[in-house]
Tab-separated table of C-alpha atoms and ligand atoms in Angstrom:
chain	number	residue	atom	x	y	z
T	782	UNK	CA	-51.390	-23.049	4.445
T	783	UNK	CA	-48.783	-21.367	2.278
T	784	UNK	CA	-47.708	-23.325	-0.760
T	785	UNK	CA	-43.989	-23.929	-1.067
T	786	UNK	CA	-42.608	-23.931	-4.575
T	787	UNK	CA	-39.066	-23.746	-5.807
T	788	UNK	CA	-37.856	-21.259	-8.343
T	789	UNK	CA	-34.470	-20.466	-9.760
T	790	UNK	CA	-33.172	-16.941	-9.318
T	791	UNK	CA	-30.295	-15.227	-11.036
T	792	UNK	CA	-28.102	-14.079	-8.176
T	793	UNK	CA	-26.849	-11.143	-10.191
T	794	UNK	CA	-30.027	-9.467	-11.336
T	795	UNK	CA	-32.820	-11.386	-9.611
T	796	UNK	CA	-34.355	-12.861	-12.800
T	797	UNK	CA	-36.794	-15.636	-11.897
T	798	UNK	CA	-37.214	-18.879	-13.819
T	799	UNK	CA	-39.046	-22.113	-13.116
T	800	UNK	CA	-36.144	-24.206	-14.373
T	801	UNK	CA	-32.387	-23.959	-14.092
T	802	UNK	CA	-30.698	-21.968	-16.814
T	803	UNK	CA	-27.014	-21.823	-17.653
T	804	UNK	CA	-27.116	-18.262	-18.860
T	805	UNK	CA	-29.378	-15.538	-17.562
T	806	UNK	CA	-31.549	-14.140	-20.375
T	807	UNK	CA	-31.804	-10.853	-18.471
T	808	UNK	CA	-28.227	-9.915	-17.636
T	809	UNK	CA	-26.300	-12.440	-19.741
T	810	UNK	CA	-24.236	-13.848	-16.842
T	811	UNK	CA	-23.385	-17.545	-16.796
T	812	UNK	CA	-23.960	-19.959	-13.931
T	813	UNK	CA	-25.752	-17.531	-11.673
T	814	UNK	CA	-28.996	-19.480	-11.109
T	815	UNK	CA	-29.681	-20.799	-7.627
T	816	UNK	CA	-32.735	-22.716	-6.489
T	817	UNK	CA	-34.831	-21.049	-3.815
T	818	UNK	CA	-38.024	-21.971	-2.022
T	819	UNK	CA	-40.733	-19.411	-2.424
T	820	UNK	CA	-43.768	-19.322	-0.132
T	821	UNK	CA	-46.835	-18.265	-1.990
T	822	UNK	CA	-49.659	-16.962	0.137
T	823	UNK	CA	-52.941	-15.966	-1.424
T	824	UNK	CA	-53.749	-12.255	-1.179
T	825	UNK	CA	-56.974	-12.861	0.767
T	826	UNK	CA	-55.028	-14.755	3.430
T	827	UNK	CA	-52.587	-11.876	3.619
T	828	UNK	CA	-55.343	-9.403	4.350
T	829	UNK	CA	-57.014	-11.686	6.883
T	830	UNK	CA	-53.901	-11.736	9.052
T	831	UNK	CA	-54.040	-9.717	12.245
T	832	UNK	CA	-50.636	-8.004	11.973
T	833	UNK	CA	-50.726	-4.252	12.535
T	834	UNK	CA	-51.801	-2.558	9.340
T	835	UNK	CA	-49.723	0.340	8.086
T	836	UNK	CA	-51.585	3.540	7.353
T	837	UNK	CA	-50.432	6.115	4.817
T	838	UNK	CA	-49.626	9.370	6.577
T	839	UNK	CA	-49.150	12.891	5.338
T	840	UNK	CA	-45.453	13.632	5.212
T	841	UNK	CA	-45.823	16.629	7.553
T	842	UNK	CA	-47.323	14.387	10.215
T	843	UNK	CA	-44.344	12.069	10.333
T	844	UNK	CA	-41.899	12.880	13.084
T	845	UNK	CA	-38.529	11.410	13.864
T	846	UNK	CA	-35.844	12.075	16.384
T	847	UNK	CA	-32.626	13.383	14.861
T	848	UNK	CA	-30.449	10.296	14.934
T	849	UNK	CA	-27.118	10.698	16.555
T	850	UNK	CA	-24.352	9.594	14.283
T	851	UNK	CA	-21.381	7.742	15.612
T	852	UNK	CA	-18.162	9.553	14.781
T	853	UNK	CA	-15.330	7.350	13.512
T	854	UNK	CA	-12.799	9.808	15.005
T	855	UNK	CA	-11.419	10.174	11.513
T	856	UNK	CA	-12.423	13.310	9.659
T	857	UNK	CA	-11.967	11.843	6.197
T	858	UNK	CA	-13.993	8.718	6.983
T	859	UNK	CA	-16.787	10.759	8.578
T	860	UNK	CA	-16.859	13.058	5.593
T	861	UNK	CA	-17.500	10.158	3.200
T	862	UNK	CA	-20.145	8.675	5.486
T	863	UNK	CA	-21.942	11.998	5.567
T	864	UNK	CA	-21.010	12.885	9.138
T	865	UNK	CA	-20.578	9.550	10.888
T	866	UNK	CA	-22.167	6.133	11.171
T	867	UNK	CA	-25.948	6.084	11.458
T	868	UNK	CA	-27.254	3.693	14.147
T	869	UNK	CA	-28.632	0.472	12.716
T	870	UNK	CA	-26.980	0.959	9.352
T	871	UNK	CA	-25.254	-1.718	7.328
T	872	UNK	CA	-22.185	-0.503	5.461
T	873	UNK	CA	-20.052	-2.277	2.911
T	874	UNK	CA	-16.436	-1.365	2.246
T	875	UNK	CA	-15.008	-2.726	-0.982
T	876	UNK	CA	-11.586	-2.555	-2.528
T	877	UNK	CA	-8.852	-4.498	-4.250
T	878	UNK	CA	-6.784	-6.930	-2.222
T	879	UNK	CA	-3.962	-5.257	-0.347
T	880	UNK	CA	-5.307	-1.753	-0.774
T	881	UNK	CA	-5.728	-1.287	2.976
T	882	UNK	CA	-9.336	-2.160	3.870
T	883	UNK	CA	-8.414	-4.179	6.947
T	884	UNK	CA	-5.940	-1.517	8.000
T	885	UNK	CA	-8.524	1.249	7.648
T	886	UNK	CA	-11.175	-0.547	9.672
T	887	UNK	CA	-8.832	-1.841	12.363
T	888	UNK	CA	-7.400	1.627	12.730
T	889	UNK	CA	-10.911	3.047	12.977
T	890	UNK	CA	-11.833	0.364	15.514
T	891	UNK	CA	-8.857	1.278	17.672
T	892	UNK	CA	-9.555	4.976	17.403
T	893	UNK	CA	-13.173	4.620	18.556
T	894	UNK	CA	-12.040	3.962	22.103
T	895	UNK	CA	-15.158	5.056	23.957
T	896	UNK	CA	-17.477	2.563	22.358
T	897	UNK	CA	-17.626	-1.185	22.753
T	898	UNK	CA	-16.558	-2.584	19.423
T	899	UNK	CA	-16.252	-6.108	18.083
T	900	UNK	CA	-13.898	-6.776	15.174
T	901	UNK	CA	-14.587	-10.154	13.566
T	902	UNK	CA	-12.040	-11.437	11.123
T	903	UNK	CA	-12.531	-14.468	8.948
T	904	UNK	CA	-9.228	-13.901	7.201
T	905	UNK	CA	-6.660	-13.359	9.906
T	906	UNK	CA	-5.931	-14.968	13.236
T	907	UNK	CA	-6.143	-12.969	16.457
T	908	UNK	CA	-2.327	-12.859	16.639
T	909	UNK	CA	-2.109	-11.438	13.133
T	910	UNK	CA	-4.634	-8.763	14.010
T	911	UNK	CA	-2.665	-7.913	17.144
T	912	UNK	CA	0.513	-7.635	15.054
T	913	UNK	CA	-1.226	-5.247	12.700
T	914	UNK	CA	-2.576	-3.227	15.623
T	915	UNK	CA	0.934	-2.978	17.071
T	916	UNK	CA	2.199	-1.847	13.717
T	917	UNK	CA	-0.415	0.877	13.554
T	918	UNK	CA	0.576	1.646	17.129
T	919	UNK	CA	-2.388	3.850	17.891
T	920	UNK	CA	-3.201	2.210	21.190
T	921	UNK	CA	-6.911	1.930	21.733
T	922	UNK	CA	-9.312	-0.767	22.688
T	923	UNK	CA	-11.606	-3.207	20.947
T	924	UNK	CA	-12.712	-6.836	21.067
T	925	UNK	CA	-11.268	-9.079	18.401
T	926	UNK	CA	-12.309	-12.543	17.361
T	927	UNK	CA	-11.307	-14.768	14.498
T	928	UNK	CA	-14.471	-16.527	13.353
T	929	UNK	CA	-16.259	-17.485	10.157
T	930	UNK	CA	-19.640	-18.866	11.215
T	931	UNK	CA	-22.469	-16.368	11.618
T	932	UNK	CA	-24.113	-18.517	14.291
T	933	UNK	CA	-20.996	-18.297	16.445
T	934	UNK	CA	-20.481	-14.636	15.592
T	935	UNK	CA	-23.951	-13.955	16.989
T	936	UNK	CA	-23.047	-15.902	20.140
T	937	UNK	CA	-19.981	-13.659	20.543
T	938	UNK	CA	-22.192	-10.657	19.944
T	939	UNK	CA	-24.478	-11.845	22.743
T	940	UNK	CA	-21.581	-11.976	25.176
T	941	UNK	CA	-19.735	-8.813	24.094
T	942	UNK	CA	-22.838	-6.707	23.260
T	943	UNK	CA	-20.936	-4.422	20.903
T	944	UNK	CA	-22.074	-0.965	19.885
T	945	UNK	CA	-20.414	-1.415	16.495
T	946	UNK	CA	-19.623	-4.611	14.637
T	947	UNK	CA	-16.911	-4.913	11.990
T	948	UNK	CA	-16.713	-8.032	9.851
T	949	UNK	CA	-13.561	-8.495	7.828
T	950	UNK	CA	-14.687	-9.823	4.545
T	951	UNK	CA	-18.193	-11.086	4.024
T	952	UNK	CA	-16.684	-13.544	1.523
T	953	UNK	CA	-15.156	-15.606	4.326
T	954	UNK	CA	-18.288	-15.830	6.481
T	955	UNK	CA	-20.658	-18.801	6.271
T	956	UNK	CA	-24.120	-19.403	7.646
T	957	UNK	CA	-25.497	-22.805	8.616
T	958	UNK	CA	-28.779	-21.846	7.023
T	959	UNK	CA	-27.342	-22.267	3.549
T	960	UNK	CA	-25.592	-25.365	2.338
T	961	UNK	CA	-23.006	-23.881	0.012
T	962	UNK	CA	-19.346	-22.878	0.385
T	963	UNK	CA	-18.091	-19.510	1.599
T	964	UNK	CA	-18.136	-16.669	-0.948
T	965	UNK	CA	-20.830	-18.350	-3.061
T	966	UNK	CA	-23.667	-16.036	-3.956
T	967	UNK	CA	-26.242	-17.700	-1.731
T	968	UNK	CA	-23.863	-17.612	1.267
T	969	UNK	CA	-23.030	-13.957	0.759
T	970	UNK	CA	-26.693	-13.156	0.361
T	971	UNK	CA	-27.680	-15.124	3.446
T	972	UNK	CA	-24.918	-13.709	5.659
T	973	UNK	CA	-25.547	-10.156	4.493
T	974	UNK	CA	-29.227	-10.440	5.327
T	975	UNK	CA	-28.441	-11.962	8.728
T	976	UNK	CA	-26.230	-8.984	9.509
T	977	UNK	CA	-28.854	-6.654	8.143
T	978	UNK	CA	-31.484	-8.217	10.365
T	979	UNK	CA	-29.148	-7.859	13.346
T	980	UNK	CA	-28.392	-4.225	12.518
T	981	UNK	CA	-32.023	-3.264	11.993
T	982	UNK	CA	-33.411	-5.065	15.044
T	983	UNK	CA	-30.754	-3.982	17.542
T	984	UNK	CA	-29.774	-0.611	16.104
T	985	UNK	CA	-26.123	-1.671	16.077
T	986	UNK	CA	-24.288	-0.502	12.980
T	987	UNK	CA	-22.392	-3.170	11.046
T	988	UNK	CA	-19.420	-2.531	8.767
T	989	UNK	CA	-18.693	-5.299	6.283
T	990	UNK	CA	-15.570	-5.629	4.176
T	991	UNK	CA	-16.105	-6.995	0.674
T	992	UNK	CA	-13.688	-8.090	-2.003
T	993	UNK	CA	-13.848	-6.755	-5.487
T	994	UNK	CA	-13.327	-8.707	-8.662
T	995	UNK	CA	-10.855	-8.117	-11.473
T	996	UNK	CA	-13.171	-5.799	-13.343
T	997	UNK	CA	-13.573	-3.603	-10.279
T	998	UNK	CA	-17.078	-4.568	-9.202
T	999	UNK	CA	-17.872	-5.938	-5.775
T	1000	UNK	CA	-17.574	-9.696	-5.707
T	1001	UNK	CA	-20.849	-11.400	-4.958
T	1002	UNK	CA	-24.392	-10.742	-5.894
T	1003	UNK	CA	-25.608	-7.326	-6.870
T	1004	UNK	CA	-28.397	-7.877	-4.337
T	1005	UNK	CA	-25.839	-7.327	-1.593
T	1006	UNK	CA	-25.362	-3.775	-2.830
T	1007	UNK	CA	-29.115	-3.297	-2.685
T	1008	UNK	CA	-29.392	-4.614	0.865
T	1009	UNK	CA	-26.710	-2.436	2.433
T	1010	UNK	CA	-27.237	1.223	3.257
T	1011	UNK	CA	-23.928	2.410	1.883
T	1012	UNK	CA	-21.282	1.034	-0.418
T	1013	UNK	CA	-17.862	2.547	0.126
T	1014	UNK	CA	-14.932	1.922	-2.127
T	1015	UNK	CA	-11.312	2.161	-1.125
T	1016	UNK	CA	-9.090	2.703	-4.116
T	1017	UNK	CA	-5.749	3.972	-5.193
T	1018	UNK	CA	-2.694	3.051	-7.153
T	1019	UNK	CA	-0.747	0.584	-5.074
T	1020	UNK	CA	2.528	2.067	-6.272
T	1021	UNK	CA	1.618	5.393	-4.736
T	1022	UNK	CA	0.830	6.095	-1.136
T	1023	UNK	CA	-2.497	7.767	-1.793
T	1024	UNK	CA	-5.765	6.046	-1.064
T	1025	UNK	CA	-9.153	7.469	-1.880
T	1026	UNK	CA	-12.290	6.456	-0.043
T	1027	UNK	CA	-15.513	7.167	-1.898
T	1028	UNK	CA	-19.143	6.302	-1.478
T	1029	UNK	CA	-20.720	4.589	-4.486
T	1030	UNK	CA	-24.043	4.525	-2.685
T	1031	UNK	CA	-25.020	6.250	0.523
T	1032	UNK	CA	-28.503	6.423	1.963
T	1033	UNK	CA	-27.397	8.894	4.601
T	1034	UNK	CA	-25.127	11.276	2.764
T	1035	UNK	CA	-23.742	12.548	-0.485
T	1036	UNK	CA	-21.815	10.286	-2.838
T	1037	UNK	CA	-19.764	13.199	-4.103
T	1038	UNK	CA	-17.495	13.430	-1.078
T	1039	UNK	CA	-14.178	11.641	-0.983
T	1040	UNK	CA	-11.725	10.957	1.816
T	1041	UNK	CA	-8.017	10.959	1.132
T	1042	UNK	CA	-5.480	8.905	3.037
T	1043	UNK	CA	-1.829	8.155	2.710
T	1044	UNK	CA	-0.506	4.663	3.465
T	1045	UNK	CA	2.530	4.883	5.665
T	1046	UNK	CA	4.695	2.361	7.455
T	1047	UNK	CA	2.523	2.742	10.544
T	1048	UNK	CA	-0.910	2.708	9.001
T	1049	UNK	CA	-3.105	5.152	7.162
T	1050	UNK	CA	-2.841	8.838	7.768
T	1051	UNK	CA	-5.518	11.365	6.857
T	1052	UNK	CA	-4.674	13.936	4.228
T	1053	UNK	CA	-6.884	16.941	4.931
T	1054	UNK	CA	-5.118	19.208	2.417
T	1055	UNK	CA	-4.565	17.039	-0.650
T	1056	UNK	CA	-3.594	19.912	-2.932
T	1057	UNK	CA	-0.459	20.625	-0.996
T	1058	UNK	CA	0.653	17.019	-1.458
T	1059	UNK	CA	-0.449	16.504	-5.004
T	1060	UNK	CA	1.374	19.484	-6.413
T	1061	UNK	CA	4.833	18.122	-6.870
T	1062	UNK	CA	7.433	20.359	-5.325
T	1063	UNK	CA	9.505	21.493	-8.250
T	1064	UNK	CA	12.011	24.296	-8.493
T	1065	UNK	CA	12.729	24.463	-12.170
T	1066	UNK	CA	9.896	24.989	-14.550
T	1067	UNK	CA	9.477	22.193	-17.058
T	1068	UNK	CA	7.311	21.949	-20.105
T	1069	UNK	CA	4.344	19.602	-20.106
T	1070	UNK	CA	3.108	20.249	-16.574
T	1071	UNK	CA	-0.170	22.014	-15.850
T	1072	UNK	CA	-2.182	22.383	-12.677
T	1073	UNK	CA	-5.900	21.627	-12.673
T	1074	UNK	CA	-8.197	23.153	-10.073
T	1075	UNK	CA	-10.593	20.246	-9.645
T	1076	UNK	CA	-13.322	19.697	-7.126
T	1077	UNK	CA	-14.144	16.363	-5.549
T	1078	UNK	CA	-17.413	16.683	-3.714
T	1079	UNK	CA	-17.235	19.945	-1.877
T	1080	UNK	CA	-13.478	19.905	-1.650
T	1081	UNK	CA	-11.086	21.610	-4.038
T	1082	UNK	CA	-8.204	19.428	-5.105
T	1083	UNK	CA	-5.327	20.819	-7.116
T	1084	UNK	CA	-3.725	18.230	-9.284
T	1085	UNK	CA	-0.716	18.263	-11.505
T	1086	UNK	CA	-1.178	16.938	-15.023
T	1087	UNK	CA	2.001	15.921	-16.795
T	1088	UNK	CA	2.334	15.058	-20.426
T	1089	UNK	CA	5.032	14.103	-22.803
T	1090	UNK	CA	4.634	14.625	-26.515
T	1091	UNK	CA	7.303	13.282	-28.808
T	1092	UNK	CA	7.626	12.360	-32.462
T	1093	UNK	CA	6.169	8.954	-33.129
T	1094	UNK	CA	8.897	6.447	-33.775
T	1095	UNK	CA	6.637	3.731	-35.094
T	1096	UNK	CA	3.925	4.006	-37.705
T	1097	UNK	CA	1.037	4.185	-35.267
T	1098	UNK	CA	1.468	6.918	-32.674
T	1099	UNK	CA	1.169	5.777	-29.082
T	1100	UNK	CA	-1.337	7.166	-26.651
T	1101	UNK	CA	-1.097	6.393	-22.998
T	1102	UNK	CA	-2.916	7.860	-20.046
T	1103	UNK	CA	-2.446	7.189	-16.365
T	1104	UNK	CA	-5.380	8.268	-14.212
T	1105	UNK	CA	-7.283	9.773	-17.126
T	1106	UNK	CA	-9.888	8.310	-19.464
T	1107	UNK	CA	-8.295	7.278	-22.770
T	1108	UNK	CA	-11.374	8.135	-24.815
T	1109	UNK	CA	-11.475	11.589	-23.329
T	1110	UNK	CA	-7.776	11.990	-24.126
T	1111	UNK	CA	-8.392	11.027	-27.770
T	1112	UNK	CA	-11.192	13.558	-27.909
T	1113	UNK	CA	-9.024	16.331	-26.473
T	1114	UNK	CA	-6.249	15.475	-28.919
T	1115	UNK	CA	-8.683	15.716	-31.819
T	1116	UNK	CA	-9.816	19.127	-30.571
T	1117	UNK	CA	-6.232	20.285	-30.314
T	1118	UNK	CA	-5.464	19.089	-33.828
T	1119	UNK	CA	-8.427	20.923	-35.262
T	1120	UNK	CA	-8.015	24.147	-33.315
T	1121	UNK	CA	-4.375	24.585	-32.349
T	1122	UNK	CA	-2.452	22.981	-35.205
T	1123	UNK	CA	-1.319	20.093	-33.078
T	1124	UNK	CA	-0.152	17.311	-35.391
T	1125	UNK	CA	-1.962	14.386	-33.908
T	1126	UNK	CA	-0.939	11.705	-36.367
T	1127	UNK	CA	2.809	12.072	-35.978
T	1128	UNK	CA	3.131	12.340	-32.187
T	1129	UNK	CA	3.258	9.959	-29.282
T	1130	UNK	CA	1.326	11.320	-26.310
T	1131	UNK	CA	1.776	10.167	-22.727
T	1132	UNK	CA	-0.323	11.615	-19.961
T	1133	UNK	CA	0.042	11.191	-16.243
T	1134	UNK	CA	-1.979	12.516	-13.343
T	1135	UNK	CA	0.455	13.030	-10.474
T	1136	UNK	CA	-0.098	11.022	-7.314
T	1137	UNK	CA	-1.909	8.168	-9.072
T	1138	UNK	CA	-5.289	9.722	-8.403
T	1139	UNK	CA	-8.284	9.239	-10.657
T	1140	UNK	CA	-10.181	12.426	-11.312
T	1141	UNK	CA	-13.808	12.508	-12.386
T	1142	UNK	CA	-14.206	16.273	-12.553
T	1143	UNK	CA	-14.447	17.483	-16.187
T	1144	UNK	CA	-12.783	20.741	-15.109
T	1145	UNK	CA	-9.467	18.980	-15.600
T	1146	UNK	CA	-9.867	19.180	-19.421
T	1147	UNK	CA	-8.192	22.515	-19.947
T	1148	UNK	CA	-5.176	21.575	-17.831
T	1149	UNK	CA	-4.782	18.379	-19.858
T	1150	UNK	CA	-5.019	20.282	-23.134
T	1151	UNK	CA	-2.567	22.978	-22.022
T	1152	UNK	CA	-0.109	20.453	-20.656
T	1153	UNK	CA	-0.087	18.606	-23.998
T	1154	UNK	CA	0.388	21.859	-25.894
T	1155	UNK	CA	3.148	22.921	-23.533
T	1156	UNK	CA	5.023	19.700	-24.091
T	1157	UNK	CA	4.430	19.928	-27.809
T	1158	UNK	CA	5.953	23.394	-28.193
T	1159	UNK	CA	8.392	22.684	-25.341
T	1160	UNK	CA	7.577	25.901	-23.508
T	1161	UNK	CA	6.765	25.650	-19.798
T	1162	UNK	CA	3.479	26.977	-18.502
T	1163	UNK	CA	4.130	29.842	-16.061
T	1164	UNK	CA	4.570	28.141	-12.675
T	1165	UNK	CA	1.859	29.862	-10.729
T	1166	UNK	CA	-0.938	29.351	-13.259
T	1167	UNK	CA	-3.794	26.906	-12.981
T	1168	UNK	CA	-6.844	25.875	-14.997
T	1169	UNK	CA	-10.485	25.099	-14.304
T	1170	UNK	CA	-12.613	24.535	-17.381
T	1171	UNK	CA	-14.141	21.853	-19.506
T	1172	UNK	CA	-13.577	21.676	-23.261
T	1173	UNK	CA	-16.343	21.230	-25.783
T	1174	UNK	CA	-15.945	19.465	-29.107
T	1175	UNK	CA	-15.543	22.670	-31.089
T	1176	UNK	CA	-12.781	23.885	-28.799
T	1177	UNK	CA	-15.049	26.108	-26.741
T	1178	UNK	CA	-14.106	26.532	-23.116
T	1179	UNK	CA	-17.104	25.523	-21.069
T	1180	UNK	CA	-18.071	26.645	-17.579
T	1181	UNK	CA	-17.660	24.380	-14.561
T	1182	UNK	CA	-19.488	24.183	-11.260
T	1183	UNK	CA	-18.574	26.224	-8.181
T	1184	UNK	CA	-15.897	28.258	-9.856
T	1185	UNK	CA	-15.651	30.761	-6.993
T	1186	UNK	CA	-14.623	28.035	-4.626
T	1187	UNK	CA	-11.896	26.939	-7.024
T	1188	UNK	CA	-10.660	30.505	-7.454
T	1189	UNK	CA	-10.476	31.220	-3.751
T	1190	UNK	CA	-8.628	27.956	-3.134
T	1191	UNK	CA	-6.168	28.851	-5.927
T	1192	UNK	CA	-5.765	32.218	-4.265
T	1193	UNK	CA	-5.137	30.586	-0.917
T	1194	UNK	CA	-2.521	28.230	-2.355
T	1195	UNK	CA	-0.626	31.189	-3.805
T	1196	UNK	CA	-1.425	30.870	-7.497
T	1197	UNK	CA	-1.109	34.034	-9.561
T	1198	UNK	CA	-3.308	33.209	-12.544
T	1199	UNK	CA	-6.317	30.977	-13.077
T	1200	UNK	CA	-7.836	30.270	-16.498
T	1201	UNK	CA	-11.583	29.806	-16.479
T	1202	UNK	CA	-14.416	29.910	-18.986
T	1203	UNK	CA	-15.732	33.270	-20.093
T	1204	UNK	CA	-19.220	32.103	-19.082
T	1205	UNK	CA	-18.053	31.404	-15.556
T	1206	UNK	CA	-16.550	34.886	-15.240
T	1207	UNK	CA	-19.814	36.678	-16.022
T	1208	UNK	CA	-21.336	37.093	-12.596
T	1209	UNK	CA	-18.124	37.010	-10.681
T	1210	UNK	CA	-16.831	39.696	-8.378
T	1211	UNK	CA	-13.203	39.482	-9.421
T	1212	UNK	CA	-12.030	42.270	-7.114
T	1213	UNK	CA	-12.485	39.937	-4.187
T	1214	UNK	CA	-9.489	37.887	-5.248
T	1215	UNK	CA	-5.830	38.769	-5.454
T	1216	UNK	CA	-5.302	36.175	-8.139
T	1217	UNK	CA	-5.593	37.233	-11.774
T	1218	UNK	CA	-8.620	35.521	-13.323
T	1219	UNK	CA	-8.245	34.960	-17.071
T	1220	UNK	CA	-11.565	34.283	-18.809
T	1221	UNK	CA	-11.242	32.466	-22.146
T	1222	UNK	CA	-13.896	31.443	-24.624
T	1223	UNK	CA	-11.986	29.097	-26.933
T	1224	UNK	CA	-8.890	26.987	-26.348
T	1225	UNK	CA	-6.849	29.007	-28.917
T	1226	UNK	CA	-7.097	32.022	-26.618
T	1227	UNK	CA	-5.490	30.127	-23.765
T	1228	UNK	CA	-2.892	28.797	-26.178
T	1229	UNK	CA	-2.000	32.319	-27.333
T	1230	UNK	CA	-1.975	33.710	-23.806
T	1231	UNK	CA	0.436	31.009	-22.672
T	1232	UNK	CA	2.783	30.406	-25.559
T	1233	UNK	CA	2.523	33.277	-28.048
N	966	LIG	P1	-4.535	-4.541	4.168
N	966	LIG	O1	-5.270	-3.667	5.103
N	966	LIG	O2	-4.168	-5.894	4.634
N	966	LIG	O3	-5.317	-4.677	2.799
N	966	LIG	P2	-6.708	-5.368	2.485
N	966	LIG	O4	-7.377	-5.708	3.767
N	966	LIG	O5	-7.433	-4.326	1.662
N	966	LIG	O6	-6.395	-6.568	1.657
N	966	LIG	O7	-3.260	-3.726	3.723
N	966	LIG	C1	-2.190	-4.367	3.209
N	966	LIG	C2	-1.120	-3.456	2.693
N	966	LIG	O8	-0.920	-2.283	3.426
N	966	LIG	C3	0.142	-4.245	2.755
N	966	LIG	O9	0.619	-4.389	1.439
N	966	LIG	C4	1.058	-3.475	3.604
N	966	LIG	C5	0.448	-2.119	3.729
N	966	LIG	N1	0.595	-1.555	5.074
N	966	LIG	C6	1.427	-0.478	5.272
N	966	LIG	O10	2.074	0.008	4.350
N	966	LIG	N2	1.533	0.062	6.545
N	966	LIG	C7	0.841	-0.432	7.577
N	966	LIG	O11	0.963	0.084	8.712
N	966	LIG	C8	-0.008	-1.554	7.380
N	966	LIG	C9	-0.770	-2.163	8.519
N	966	LIG	C10	-0.110	-2.078	6.108
N	967	LIG	MG1	-7.739	-7.627	4.548
């Protein structure tokens, strides 16, 4: 028979130890060790078993039927998922409290009218869910139950037989199989694997909501992220209406795509053309504003960068960035000091990305640099100009990916000039565009073209 032995496992990284440890020597986390029973079976016994033996196949010989994805009836959501929900998949949606996770999934549940859907909430009562649904006011149909025990959830599943299961917050669900409180690592692990087992054996997709901790990582064991097929993150600045849905992991699609929503009084609304919203409507032309032609996934997104440069009042100049990496800002400031005579030491610099959106695309660099310079010399950048280039440490303007797509989007939005890297302009058929494309090789050139 199999020998049962207990080991202690770090619930964060999976480190195994024969005794309990306060601090994991592998990942350095405290209090993460949990005792688990491990069945050890000798290898000869394993081979003697009469389970079907898997045979390695040549990859050409393997066939599969093209799985039909379930559309969420929401273009932005589908885009992030890679075209819809794959049958039998287990998805995790994380986000800060109050960002709109429950709203997004309830709204999705109501929109997917044609399928039989069960929405399980461990956080809200059925009346509260109904109130939220009325507030969203989309109409629609789905089964709702307020429940925290997996055993009873599976009983409900047996009676409803849903085609999609949504569980509002894995942190509130408990399984009888584990004797620890809700949201403890072993509970989360157990419940996640129960839902995974259900999803894989029945082919029913399961969407789990997960909380995230202060430092922005998903609460609970890292193993949960390994179990699920996709980890989606819902983020945004709560003071702004914009919400961004991105995939941190996706087994069935790209992680580069993002979905953009706007939180309104009656729920979330899709924003298919973010550029038109993110460019603040301004009549007069003010210094310190520059437009960046960024790309998130396959989608161009035009973003306004605003900066304010003023003489430092205190000894140490202040630097502040909203929606932009501080270290990158310091680097850009150093480049500007070296190349454009910008007096770094005596100026306060404040930077803001309009709309409270975080941008990862390095093509925003040149817009940031030009917006700082514009505020510094107090000369506005011509209103219908935009920028798409990265800056290197010696002030060189570096090429960015898919520049043609950025140019044609700038053209479409009615821009008159776009500044790009000289290296990007090389193989470009500029006659195709109405917009004037300005290739620059170093940041001084852009500076002279704009303010000289
Ligand atoms: P919620 O979905 O409860 O967040 P989460 O589940 O991520 O904790 O969203 C809560 C916030 O959304 C709340 O502060 C109010 C706001 N909200 C709206 O602005 N409009 C709406 O129609 C709804 C339902 C919520
Ligand atoms: Mg919620």
